[in-house]
XYZ file of C-alpha atoms in Angstrom:
568
model
C -0.080 0.584 -0.244
C 1.345 3.194 -0.704
C 2.257 5.460 1.839
C 0.332 8.919 0.367
C -0.774 10.796 3.730
C 1.853 13.897 3.444
C -1.678 16.546 4.215
C -0.881 20.065 3.164
C -1.739 22.113 6.192
C -1.031 25.444 6.681
C -1.679 28.600 9.413
C -0.917 32.264 9.194
C 2.095 33.336 11.319
C 3.047 36.063 13.887
C 5.475 38.469 14.300
C 7.426 36.928 16.893
C 7.439 33.993 14.896
C 8.488 35.998 11.206
C 11.986 37.125 13.787
C 12.398 32.403 13.562
C 11.325 32.776 10.031
C 13.692 35.396 9.081
C 16.600 32.681 10.588
C 15.103 29.633 8.815
C 14.870 31.067 4.972
C 17.800 33.764 6.114
C 18.732 35.251 2.370
C 22.729 35.201 1.067
C 24.965 37.269 2.023
C 26.096 40.666 0.412
C 28.430 42.594 0.620
C 26.562 45.795 2.103
C 23.812 43.813 3.643
C 23.273 43.199 6.871
C 24.658 39.504 8.231
C 21.371 37.021 7.443
C 19.889 35.114 10.849
C 21.430 31.954 11.372
C 20.297 29.180 9.082
C 18.767 25.862 11.902
C 18.622 22.964 9.317
C 21.662 20.598 7.841
C 22.622 21.793 4.343
C 23.423 25.663 5.736
C 25.154 27.846 8.509
C 25.037 25.889 11.821
C 22.945 28.387 14.134
C 25.034 30.320 16.402
C 22.813 31.608 19.667
C 19.489 30.988 21.101
C 17.877 32.130 18.028
C 19.508 29.104 16.180
C 18.576 26.921 18.832
C 15.198 27.635 19.533
C 15.240 26.513 15.015
C 16.712 23.905 15.873
C 14.141 22.413 18.495
C 11.063 23.933 16.656
C 12.634 21.946 13.487
C 12.277 18.068 15.368
C 9.148 19.023 17.160
C 7.671 19.719 13.941
C 9.770 16.595 11.497
C 8.600 13.920 14.375
C 5.191 14.613 15.165
C 3.784 15.669 11.705
C 6.142 12.108 10.711
C 4.512 9.938 13.914
C 0.796 12.099 12.177
C 1.033 10.672 8.893
C 2.624 7.488 10.704
C -0.918 6.783 12.033
C -2.731 7.442 9.220
C -0.661 4.704 7.593
C -1.422 1.694 10.898
C -5.024 3.238 9.747
C -5.356 2.513 6.683
C -3.782 -1.156 6.827
C -5.928 -2.483 9.063
C -8.250 -3.799 7.075
C -4.674 -6.019 6.092
C -4.774 -7.177 9.356
C -9.512 -7.137 9.187
C -9.959 -8.282 5.307
C -13.284 -8.047 5.235
C -13.502 -3.963 6.357
C -11.266 -3.306 3.444
C -14.341 -2.184 1.191
C -15.304 0.307 4.447
C -12.072 1.672 4.693
C -12.706 5.124 2.430
C -15.364 5.963 4.693
C -11.696 6.808 7.048
C -10.689 9.347 4.008
C -13.734 10.227 3.448
C -14.942 11.993 6.614
C -11.519 12.971 6.669
C -11.717 14.855 3.408
C -15.156 16.660 4.679
C -13.936 17.450 8.138
C -10.814 19.350 6.305
C -12.975 21.218 3.722
C -15.958 21.917 6.904
C -12.579 23.822 8.330
C -10.936 25.501 5.403
C -14.960 26.360 4.622
C -14.763 28.261 8.083
C -11.893 30.067 7.669
C -12.116 31.422 4.300
C -12.938 34.702 4.862
C -10.187 34.908 8.076
C -10.328 37.697 10.941
C -11.683 36.810 13.633
C -13.070 33.359 12.476
C -9.992 31.604 13.216
C -9.099 31.739 16.591
C -12.443 29.775 17.626
C -11.668 27.011 14.900
C -8.778 26.385 16.001
C -10.034 26.770 19.262
C -12.333 23.811 18.582
C -9.904 21.871 16.564
C -7.929 21.797 19.261
C -10.374 20.833 21.762
C -11.988 17.814 19.306
C -9.568 16.460 18.149
C -7.483 14.482 20.422
C -10.929 12.737 21.101
C -11.714 12.035 18.573
C -7.804 9.777 18.319
C -8.560 8.807 21.190
C -11.617 7.001 20.232
C -10.323 5.642 16.876
C -7.250 4.534 18.429
C -9.815 1.902 20.776
C -12.504 1.041 18.305
C -9.979 0.266 15.040
C -7.926 -2.386 17.567
C -10.540 -3.310 19.530
C -12.464 -4.476 15.884
C -9.438 -5.950 14.689
C -9.522 -8.396 17.956
C -12.936 -8.875 17.418
C -13.099 -9.711 13.888
C -16.330 -6.259 14.226
C -16.640 -5.584 10.769
C -18.519 -2.379 12.069
C -16.741 -1.511 15.189
C -14.553 -0.943 12.085
C -16.206 0.758 10.398
C -16.612 3.694 13.950
C -13.078 3.178 14.597
C -12.194 4.397 10.426
C -15.486 7.296 11.023
C -13.992 8.627 14.364
C -10.503 8.592 13.017
C -11.582 10.644 9.643
C -12.496 13.340 11.681
C -8.985 13.255 14.180
C -6.660 12.285 10.212
C -8.558 15.547 8.942
C -7.655 18.477 11.320
C -4.220 16.942 13.280
C -3.028 17.464 9.652
C -4.688 20.881 9.219
C -3.410 21.567 11.869
C 0.640 21.084 11.603
C 0.033 22.934 8.289
C -0.642 25.431 11.708
C 2.601 25.131 12.996
C 4.747 25.215 9.657
C 2.822 28.052 8.208
C 5.015 30.100 11.637
C 8.512 29.077 9.277
C 9.609 30.218 6.393
C 9.150 27.615 3.111
C 12.510 26.721 3.311
C 12.495 25.443 6.155
C 9.002 23.329 5.513
C 10.563 22.183 2.426
C 13.667 20.631 4.858
C 11.323 19.478 7.290
C 8.487 18.416 4.710
C 11.056 15.798 3.235
C 12.538 14.136 6.751
C 8.813 14.049 8.486
C 9.222 11.355 5.114
C 11.387 9.664 6.037
C 9.909 9.493 10.605
C 6.770 8.159 9.209
C 8.633 5.475 7.224
C 11.101 4.488 9.706
C 7.245 4.717 12.193
C 5.642 2.031 9.377
C 7.835 -0.489 9.487
C 9.246 -0.532 13.083
C 5.623 -1.361 13.509
C 5.914 -4.691 11.797
C 2.749 -6.121 9.695
C 0.179 -5.352 12.824
C 0.126 -2.386 14.658
C -0.102 -2.682 18.565
C -2.849 -1.585 20.268
C -0.617 1.333 22.505
C 0.875 1.934 18.229
C -2.797 3.001 17.402
C -3.418 4.956 21.063
C 0.236 6.375 21.265
C 1.036 7.445 18.351
C -2.025 10.507 17.376
C -1.732 11.354 20.847
C 2.161 11.594 21.046
C 1.666 13.467 17.751
C -0.492 15.701 19.335
C 1.140 16.692 22.391
C 3.728 17.360 20.439
C 1.598 19.265 18.200
C -0.213 21.704 21.994
C 4.228 21.842 22.083
C 5.049 23.641 19.900
C 1.614 25.906 19.451
C 2.623 27.425 22.800
C 6.111 27.737 21.758
C 4.799 30.044 18.935
C 2.814 32.437 21.252
C -0.848 29.808 21.421
C -1.348 29.683 26.075
C -2.578 26.293 26.751
C -5.750 28.274 27.779
C -6.485 29.867 24.709
C -5.677 25.920 23.456
C -8.120 24.018 25.814
C -9.433 26.951 28.324
C -12.694 29.434 27.331
C -12.205 32.197 25.032
C -10.998 35.234 26.376
C -12.545 37.925 24.710
C -9.491 37.561 22.107
C -10.287 36.077 19.152
C -7.490 37.680 16.677
C -3.561 35.874 16.674
C -2.177 35.661 19.669
C 0.876 38.636 21.307
C 4.499 38.128 19.720
C 6.481 37.569 23.006
C 8.478 40.776 21.654
C 5.041 42.590 22.422
C 5.564 44.274 18.664
C 1.964 44.123 16.853
C 0.348 40.364 15.683
C 0.524 40.573 11.781
C -0.438 37.928 9.587
C 2.463 36.809 8.147
C 5.955 39.130 8.168
C 8.939 39.096 7.099
C 12.460 40.222 8.410
C 12.476 43.369 6.923
C 8.876 43.870 8.796
C 10.075 41.921 11.612
C 13.137 44.509 11.983
C 10.473 47.273 12.099
C 11.237 48.146 8.014
C 7.785 48.752 6.061
C 7.547 45.530 4.043
C 8.827 46.380 0.283
C 6.329 46.829 -2.466
C 7.096 43.995 -4.099
C 5.827 41.562 -0.664
C 2.896 43.622 -0.729
C 2.075 43.287 -4.551
C 2.497 39.532 -4.925
C -0.433 39.176 -3.082
C -2.773 40.062 -5.283
C -1.012 38.260 -7.825
C -3.608 34.921 -9.131
C -1.622 32.119 -7.949
C -3.424 29.367 -9.773
C -4.761 27.346 -6.317
C -7.549 25.303 -8.199
C -5.319 24.195 -10.647
C -3.089 23.005 -7.671
C -5.555 21.407 -5.625
C -6.953 19.339 -8.734
C -3.613 18.129 -9.441
C -3.187 17.008 -6.081
C -6.475 15.011 -5.958
C -5.710 12.901 -9.885
C -2.285 12.589 -8.513
C -4.056 11.058 -4.763
C -6.222 8.892 -7.074
C -4.042 7.446 -9.642
C -1.293 6.477 -7.339
C -4.170 4.938 -5.249
C -5.901 3.196 -8.223
C -3.970 -0.074 -8.668
C -3.279 -0.379 -4.742
C -5.229 -3.507 -4.441
C -4.178 -5.063 -7.772
C -0.950 -5.959 -6.681
C -1.086 -9.968 -5.545
C 2.792 -10.137 -5.910
C 5.742 -10.965 -3.367
C 7.379 -7.508 -2.797
C 10.884 -7.619 -3.437
C 11.311 -4.927 -0.835
C 10.022 -7.118 1.818
C 13.389 -7.581 4.309
C 13.368 -2.979 4.465
C 9.821 -2.775 5.165
C 7.877 -2.932 1.766
C 8.224 -1.007 -1.133
C 5.961 2.115 0.349
C 8.630 2.722 3.022
C 11.111 2.334 0.689
C 10.145 5.112 -1.714
C 9.315 7.861 1.474
C 13.279 6.631 2.208
C 14.188 7.090 -0.945
C 12.135 10.657 -1.610
C 12.524 11.983 1.819
C 16.683 11.632 1.270
C 17.094 12.775 -2.153
C 14.491 16.145 -2.073
C 16.473 17.194 1.778
C 19.386 16.730 -0.358
C 18.356 18.163 -2.785
C 17.382 21.316 -1.104
C 20.279 21.384 1.035
C 22.583 21.667 -1.584
C 20.711 24.695 -3.884
C 19.389 26.448 -0.417
C 18.173 28.807 -1.176
C 17.934 28.496 -5.331
C 15.951 25.419 -4.946
C 13.679 26.035 -7.750
C 10.149 24.056 -7.003
C 9.689 23.330 -11.020
C 13.002 21.288 -10.808
C 11.056 18.367 -8.451
C 8.463 19.000 -10.245
C 9.885 17.831 -14.340
C 10.949 14.926 -11.513
C 7.595 13.411 -10.171
C 5.508 13.719 -13.783
C 8.420 11.427 -16.033
C 9.123 9.298 -12.490
C 5.465 8.607 -12.217
C 4.460 7.958 -16.029
C 7.695 5.523 -16.513
C 5.782 3.524 -13.584
C 2.689 3.534 -15.707
C 4.976 2.493 -18.482
C 6.593 -0.648 -16.533
C 2.645 -1.653 -15.436
C 1.983 -1.434 -18.304
C 4.584 -3.407 -19.686
C 5.128 -5.367 -16.996
C 2.388 -6.002 -14.638
C 1.676 -9.481 -14.264
C 5.434 -10.300 -13.795
C 6.684 -7.136 -11.664
C 3.395 -5.372 -10.387
C 5.689 -4.757 -6.779
C 8.493 -2.917 -8.641
C 5.942 -0.786 -11.201
C 3.568 0.410 -7.653
C 7.062 1.450 -6.446
C 7.867 3.590 -8.720
C 4.663 5.204 -8.842
C 4.638 6.173 -5.436
C 8.338 7.765 -6.352
C 6.907 9.831 -8.853
C 3.926 10.819 -6.609
C 6.079 11.281 -2.924
C 8.111 14.009 -4.914
C 5.156 15.340 -5.962
C 3.489 15.423 -2.535
C 6.574 16.756 -1.406
C 6.157 19.431 -3.761
C 2.960 20.240 -2.566
C 3.182 20.642 0.680
C 5.788 23.416 0.173
C 4.652 25.273 -2.144
C 0.688 25.849 -0.217
C 3.000 26.700 2.602
C 4.292 29.424 0.881
C 1.359 30.540 -0.864
C -0.321 31.121 2.761
C 2.361 33.236 2.932
C 1.973 35.426 -0.597
C -1.412 35.667 0.019
C -1.690 36.337 3.648
C -4.457 33.633 3.645
C -4.529 32.138 6.952
C -3.004 28.709 6.750
C -6.631 26.881 8.369
C -8.169 28.009 5.297
C -4.857 26.636 2.819
C -4.040 24.035 3.990
C -8.210 22.500 4.876
C -8.786 22.673 1.309
C -4.690 20.584 0.191
C -6.165 17.931 3.379
C -9.688 17.452 1.757
C -8.885 17.559 -2.075
C -5.991 14.641 -0.864
C -8.443 12.747 0.605
C -10.757 12.836 -1.458
C -8.392 11.750 -3.857
C -7.169 8.794 -1.764
C -10.526 8.075 -1.247
C -11.835 7.952 -4.738
C -9.024 5.851 -5.649
C -9.668 4.211 -3.343
C -12.699 3.068 -3.950
C -11.627 2.824 -8.177
C -8.562 0.745 -7.042
C -11.848 -2.357 -6.015
C -13.496 -1.284 -9.024
C -10.546 -1.781 -11.335
C -9.065 -5.013 -9.730
C -12.459 -6.355 -9.906
C -12.691 -5.636 -13.478
C -9.136 -7.289 -14.209
C -10.397 -10.246 -12.400
C -12.508 -10.969 -14.264
C -10.810 -10.491 -17.894
C -13.914 -7.460 -19.305
C -10.008 -4.550 -18.345
C -6.510 -5.024 -19.317
C -4.123 -3.565 -16.376
C -2.541 -2.201 -19.620
C -5.828 0.089 -20.789
C -5.809 1.341 -16.881
C -2.162 2.754 -17.710
C -2.975 3.364 -20.063
C -5.221 5.617 -19.279
C -3.523 6.870 -15.735
C -0.813 8.443 -18.515
C -3.373 10.348 -20.221
C -3.943 12.214 -17.351
C -1.327 12.518 -16.192
C 0.075 14.215 -19.914
C -3.749 17.042 -19.461
C -2.622 17.822 -15.562
C 0.682 18.468 -16.807
C 0.668 20.180 -20.446
C -3.201 21.724 -19.346
C -4.176 22.202 -15.754
C -0.607 22.684 -14.278
C 2.064 23.602 -16.622
C 5.317 24.160 -15.167
C 4.433 27.929 -15.472
C 2.162 27.682 -12.636
C 4.575 25.876 -10.514
C 7.112 28.458 -11.258
C 4.264 31.153 -10.150
C 3.206 29.220 -7.030
C 7.401 29.214 -6.407
C 7.791 32.863 -6.733
C 8.259 34.367 -3.025
C 10.903 31.311 -2.907
C 13.017 33.763 -5.106
C 11.343 37.276 -3.875
C 13.928 37.428 -0.524
C 16.856 37.187 -2.122
C 15.678 39.018 -4.036
C 14.840 41.998 -2.121
C 18.359 41.052 0.110
C 19.608 42.475 -3.009
C 17.367 45.277 -4.359
C 18.331 46.742 -0.573
C 22.122 45.789 -1.082
C 21.518 48.288 -4.117
C 19.960 50.669 -2.418
C 22.647 50.890 0.263
C 25.854 50.363 -2.976
C 23.992 54.259 -4.227
C 24.073 55.676 -0.968
C 27.591 54.668 -0.324
C 27.903 56.499 -4.325
C 26.086 59.253 -3.494
C 27.836 60.135 -0.182
C 31.292 59.561 -1.779
C 32.246 56.475 0.879
C 34.068 53.062 -0.360
C 34.564 49.587 0.939
C 36.540 47.110 -0.040
C 33.717 45.459 -1.460
C 33.256 48.060 -3.395
C 36.884 48.144 -4.903
C 36.632 48.541 -8.822
C 37.657 43.783 -9.826
C 34.697 42.671 -7.862
C 32.282 41.494 -10.285
C 34.450 41.022 -13.335
C 35.498 38.494 -10.263
C 32.550 36.502 -9.349
C 31.234 36.644 -12.990
C 34.426 34.812 -13.872
C 33.639 32.467 -10.481
C 29.692 31.722 -11.186
C 31.696 31.697 -15.789
C 33.997 28.606 -14.742
C 31.075 26.783 -11.526
C 28.822 27.311 -14.349
C 30.372 26.104 -17.365
C 29.607 29.087 -19.384
C 30.800 29.743 -22.324
C 33.726 32.230 -23.314
C 30.721 34.807 -25.000
C 28.800 34.215 -22.375
C 31.212 34.374 -19.510
C 31.663 38.452 -21.208
C 27.810 38.783 -21.060
C 27.276 37.350 -17.481
C 29.495 40.260 -16.630
C 27.548 43.332 -18.455
C 24.548 41.227 -17.306
C 25.656 41.433 -13.419
C 26.514 45.733 -13.992
C 22.677 46.464 -14.602
C 23.564 46.594 -18.493
C 20.063 46.022 -20.867
C 20.010 44.188 -24.038
C 20.336 46.652 -26.609
C 24.164 47.218 -24.676
C 25.026 44.216 -24.171
C 24.407 43.953 -27.905
C 26.085 46.709 -29.152
C 29.171 47.258 -27.062
C 30.074 43.418 -28.188
C 28.959 44.558 -31.480
C 26.270 41.346 -31.837
C 22.279 41.448 -33.387
C 20.389 41.577 -31.013
C 18.961 37.909 -31.101
C 22.424 36.457 -30.374
C 22.308 38.685 -27.208
C 19.165 37.004 -26.093
C 20.049 33.444 -27.586
C 22.858 34.114 -24.858
C 20.875 35.698 -22.206
C 18.273 32.772 -21.948
C 21.154 30.107 -22.210
C 23.045 32.322 -19.283
C 19.516 31.606 -17.392
C 18.726 28.124 -18.234
C 22.258 27.045 -16.532
C 22.428 29.706 -13.521
C 18.670 28.167 -13.364
C 18.065 32.059 -12.747
C 14.590 33.464 -14.506
C 14.759 37.750 -13.855
C 18.309 39.570 -14.161
C 17.969 40.595 -10.732
C 18.284 36.832 -9.452
C 22.018 36.547 -11.860
C 23.063 39.406 -10.472
C 22.317 38.675 -6.821
C 23.819 35.097 -7.291
C 27.033 36.461 -9.026
C 27.314 39.125 -5.305
C 27.099 36.006 -3.744
C 29.066 33.173 -5.018
C 31.465 31.152 -2.900
C 33.440 30.553 -5.584
C 35.229 34.186 -5.848
């Protein structure tokens, strides 16, 4: 069974937590820009001082808590493997979770004073749903009672939906880069927890794992300004976000400039009005979840990776580690479209394997599909964090929708898997036909519903911090130039040295090496063509090649990359 359980969850960030956000997503150093805060995740400079320690602890809490949350969902979805009579009904678990998450999103759609009461209600009700499910499902397995299992699925879904949404609320208190590290790390925790549980999860596993996840959730909420009295007690008239720890005015989503008392850059303020294509992303999440789970019951062969916990567990570990390594390698130059380009071909390859090799290598085919889906699943989590930060939306709304669409797709896929299984067994439909139909759906989604341009738009703020920092650096350079100030960083030849290092490290041609120097000085296309005595079309081709090799999309991104290139 594929472990497609990572649902987006989200919430509004307070100004106090935005200070931690600035530390987690600190932009690269600039010669004249203020020194960034230390980053608290692997692949970046080691954190220093109390701020770094705080981020490390938050990272560990979120990774462990969210990983256990998803592991518990896998336990529940795997219960019918122990009680086969419940197999046709465990879609109820997913359907209840989808409905509950959709209700949360609907209630929080307008934000404002509606968010705090909904959050408080979720914190009050969710642990009881988790406990009821943890008692009913093991009891149903012990008594071999299908009715009890259905009741356990209902209460489990009512707990799983809000638990995922509330974890999104926690993620939203940190930067997008923080989410890009934490989400794949949580996937590895999920895989480890499932592998250690064995084929049958114990009674304590059904009870202790979700309650431990919820306890970590409440602990992190307390660390980010939500008192226990506010979350579990009676409302005391405050319906807005809690006051920041430093006493500053609370804001739903703040960046480093706002925390420092400076106004948000214009690019930040206007970005919230940009259409983000969230509806397309939601539909794609539902479609991918449906397609991935549609072949669950068709895998009747021997799993060659059973000694590692099974193919689904193996795919979680592989994708989690690979995603984490990619983010650690590129750091603030993380490109969401690269992951999207990676996930789609892998899923298509899995369906091709089903069409050609399903009878003999079903487990391997499903493993390939799971690997591609997990890349997309983790990416959607990061995109939802990014979207909520740019739109200044409350996370309960953003991730409520995300969980609802994800669970809905999984429920539909679960029902479809039983129908497809019956048709394949009866000989009315061949697995190859189903695989080809799935490939067609992926192609439609990739080219018509969620093309790369939409993904790039959704991930725009992954680069906003870097551009804003470069803008601040340029403004400081202009101020010093106006005042006649100079520094070692402004000495002639510095930009040329940085450009030479970039050209060497990124494999630019000699002509491209000349063009990048002019681009780094802010020259336009026409001026570059004039100074190098080449046609504008030729200059445009060189610029496009440079952008592609450096994986940037605008001149300001290139300037910032050159400014901060470590190989200079």
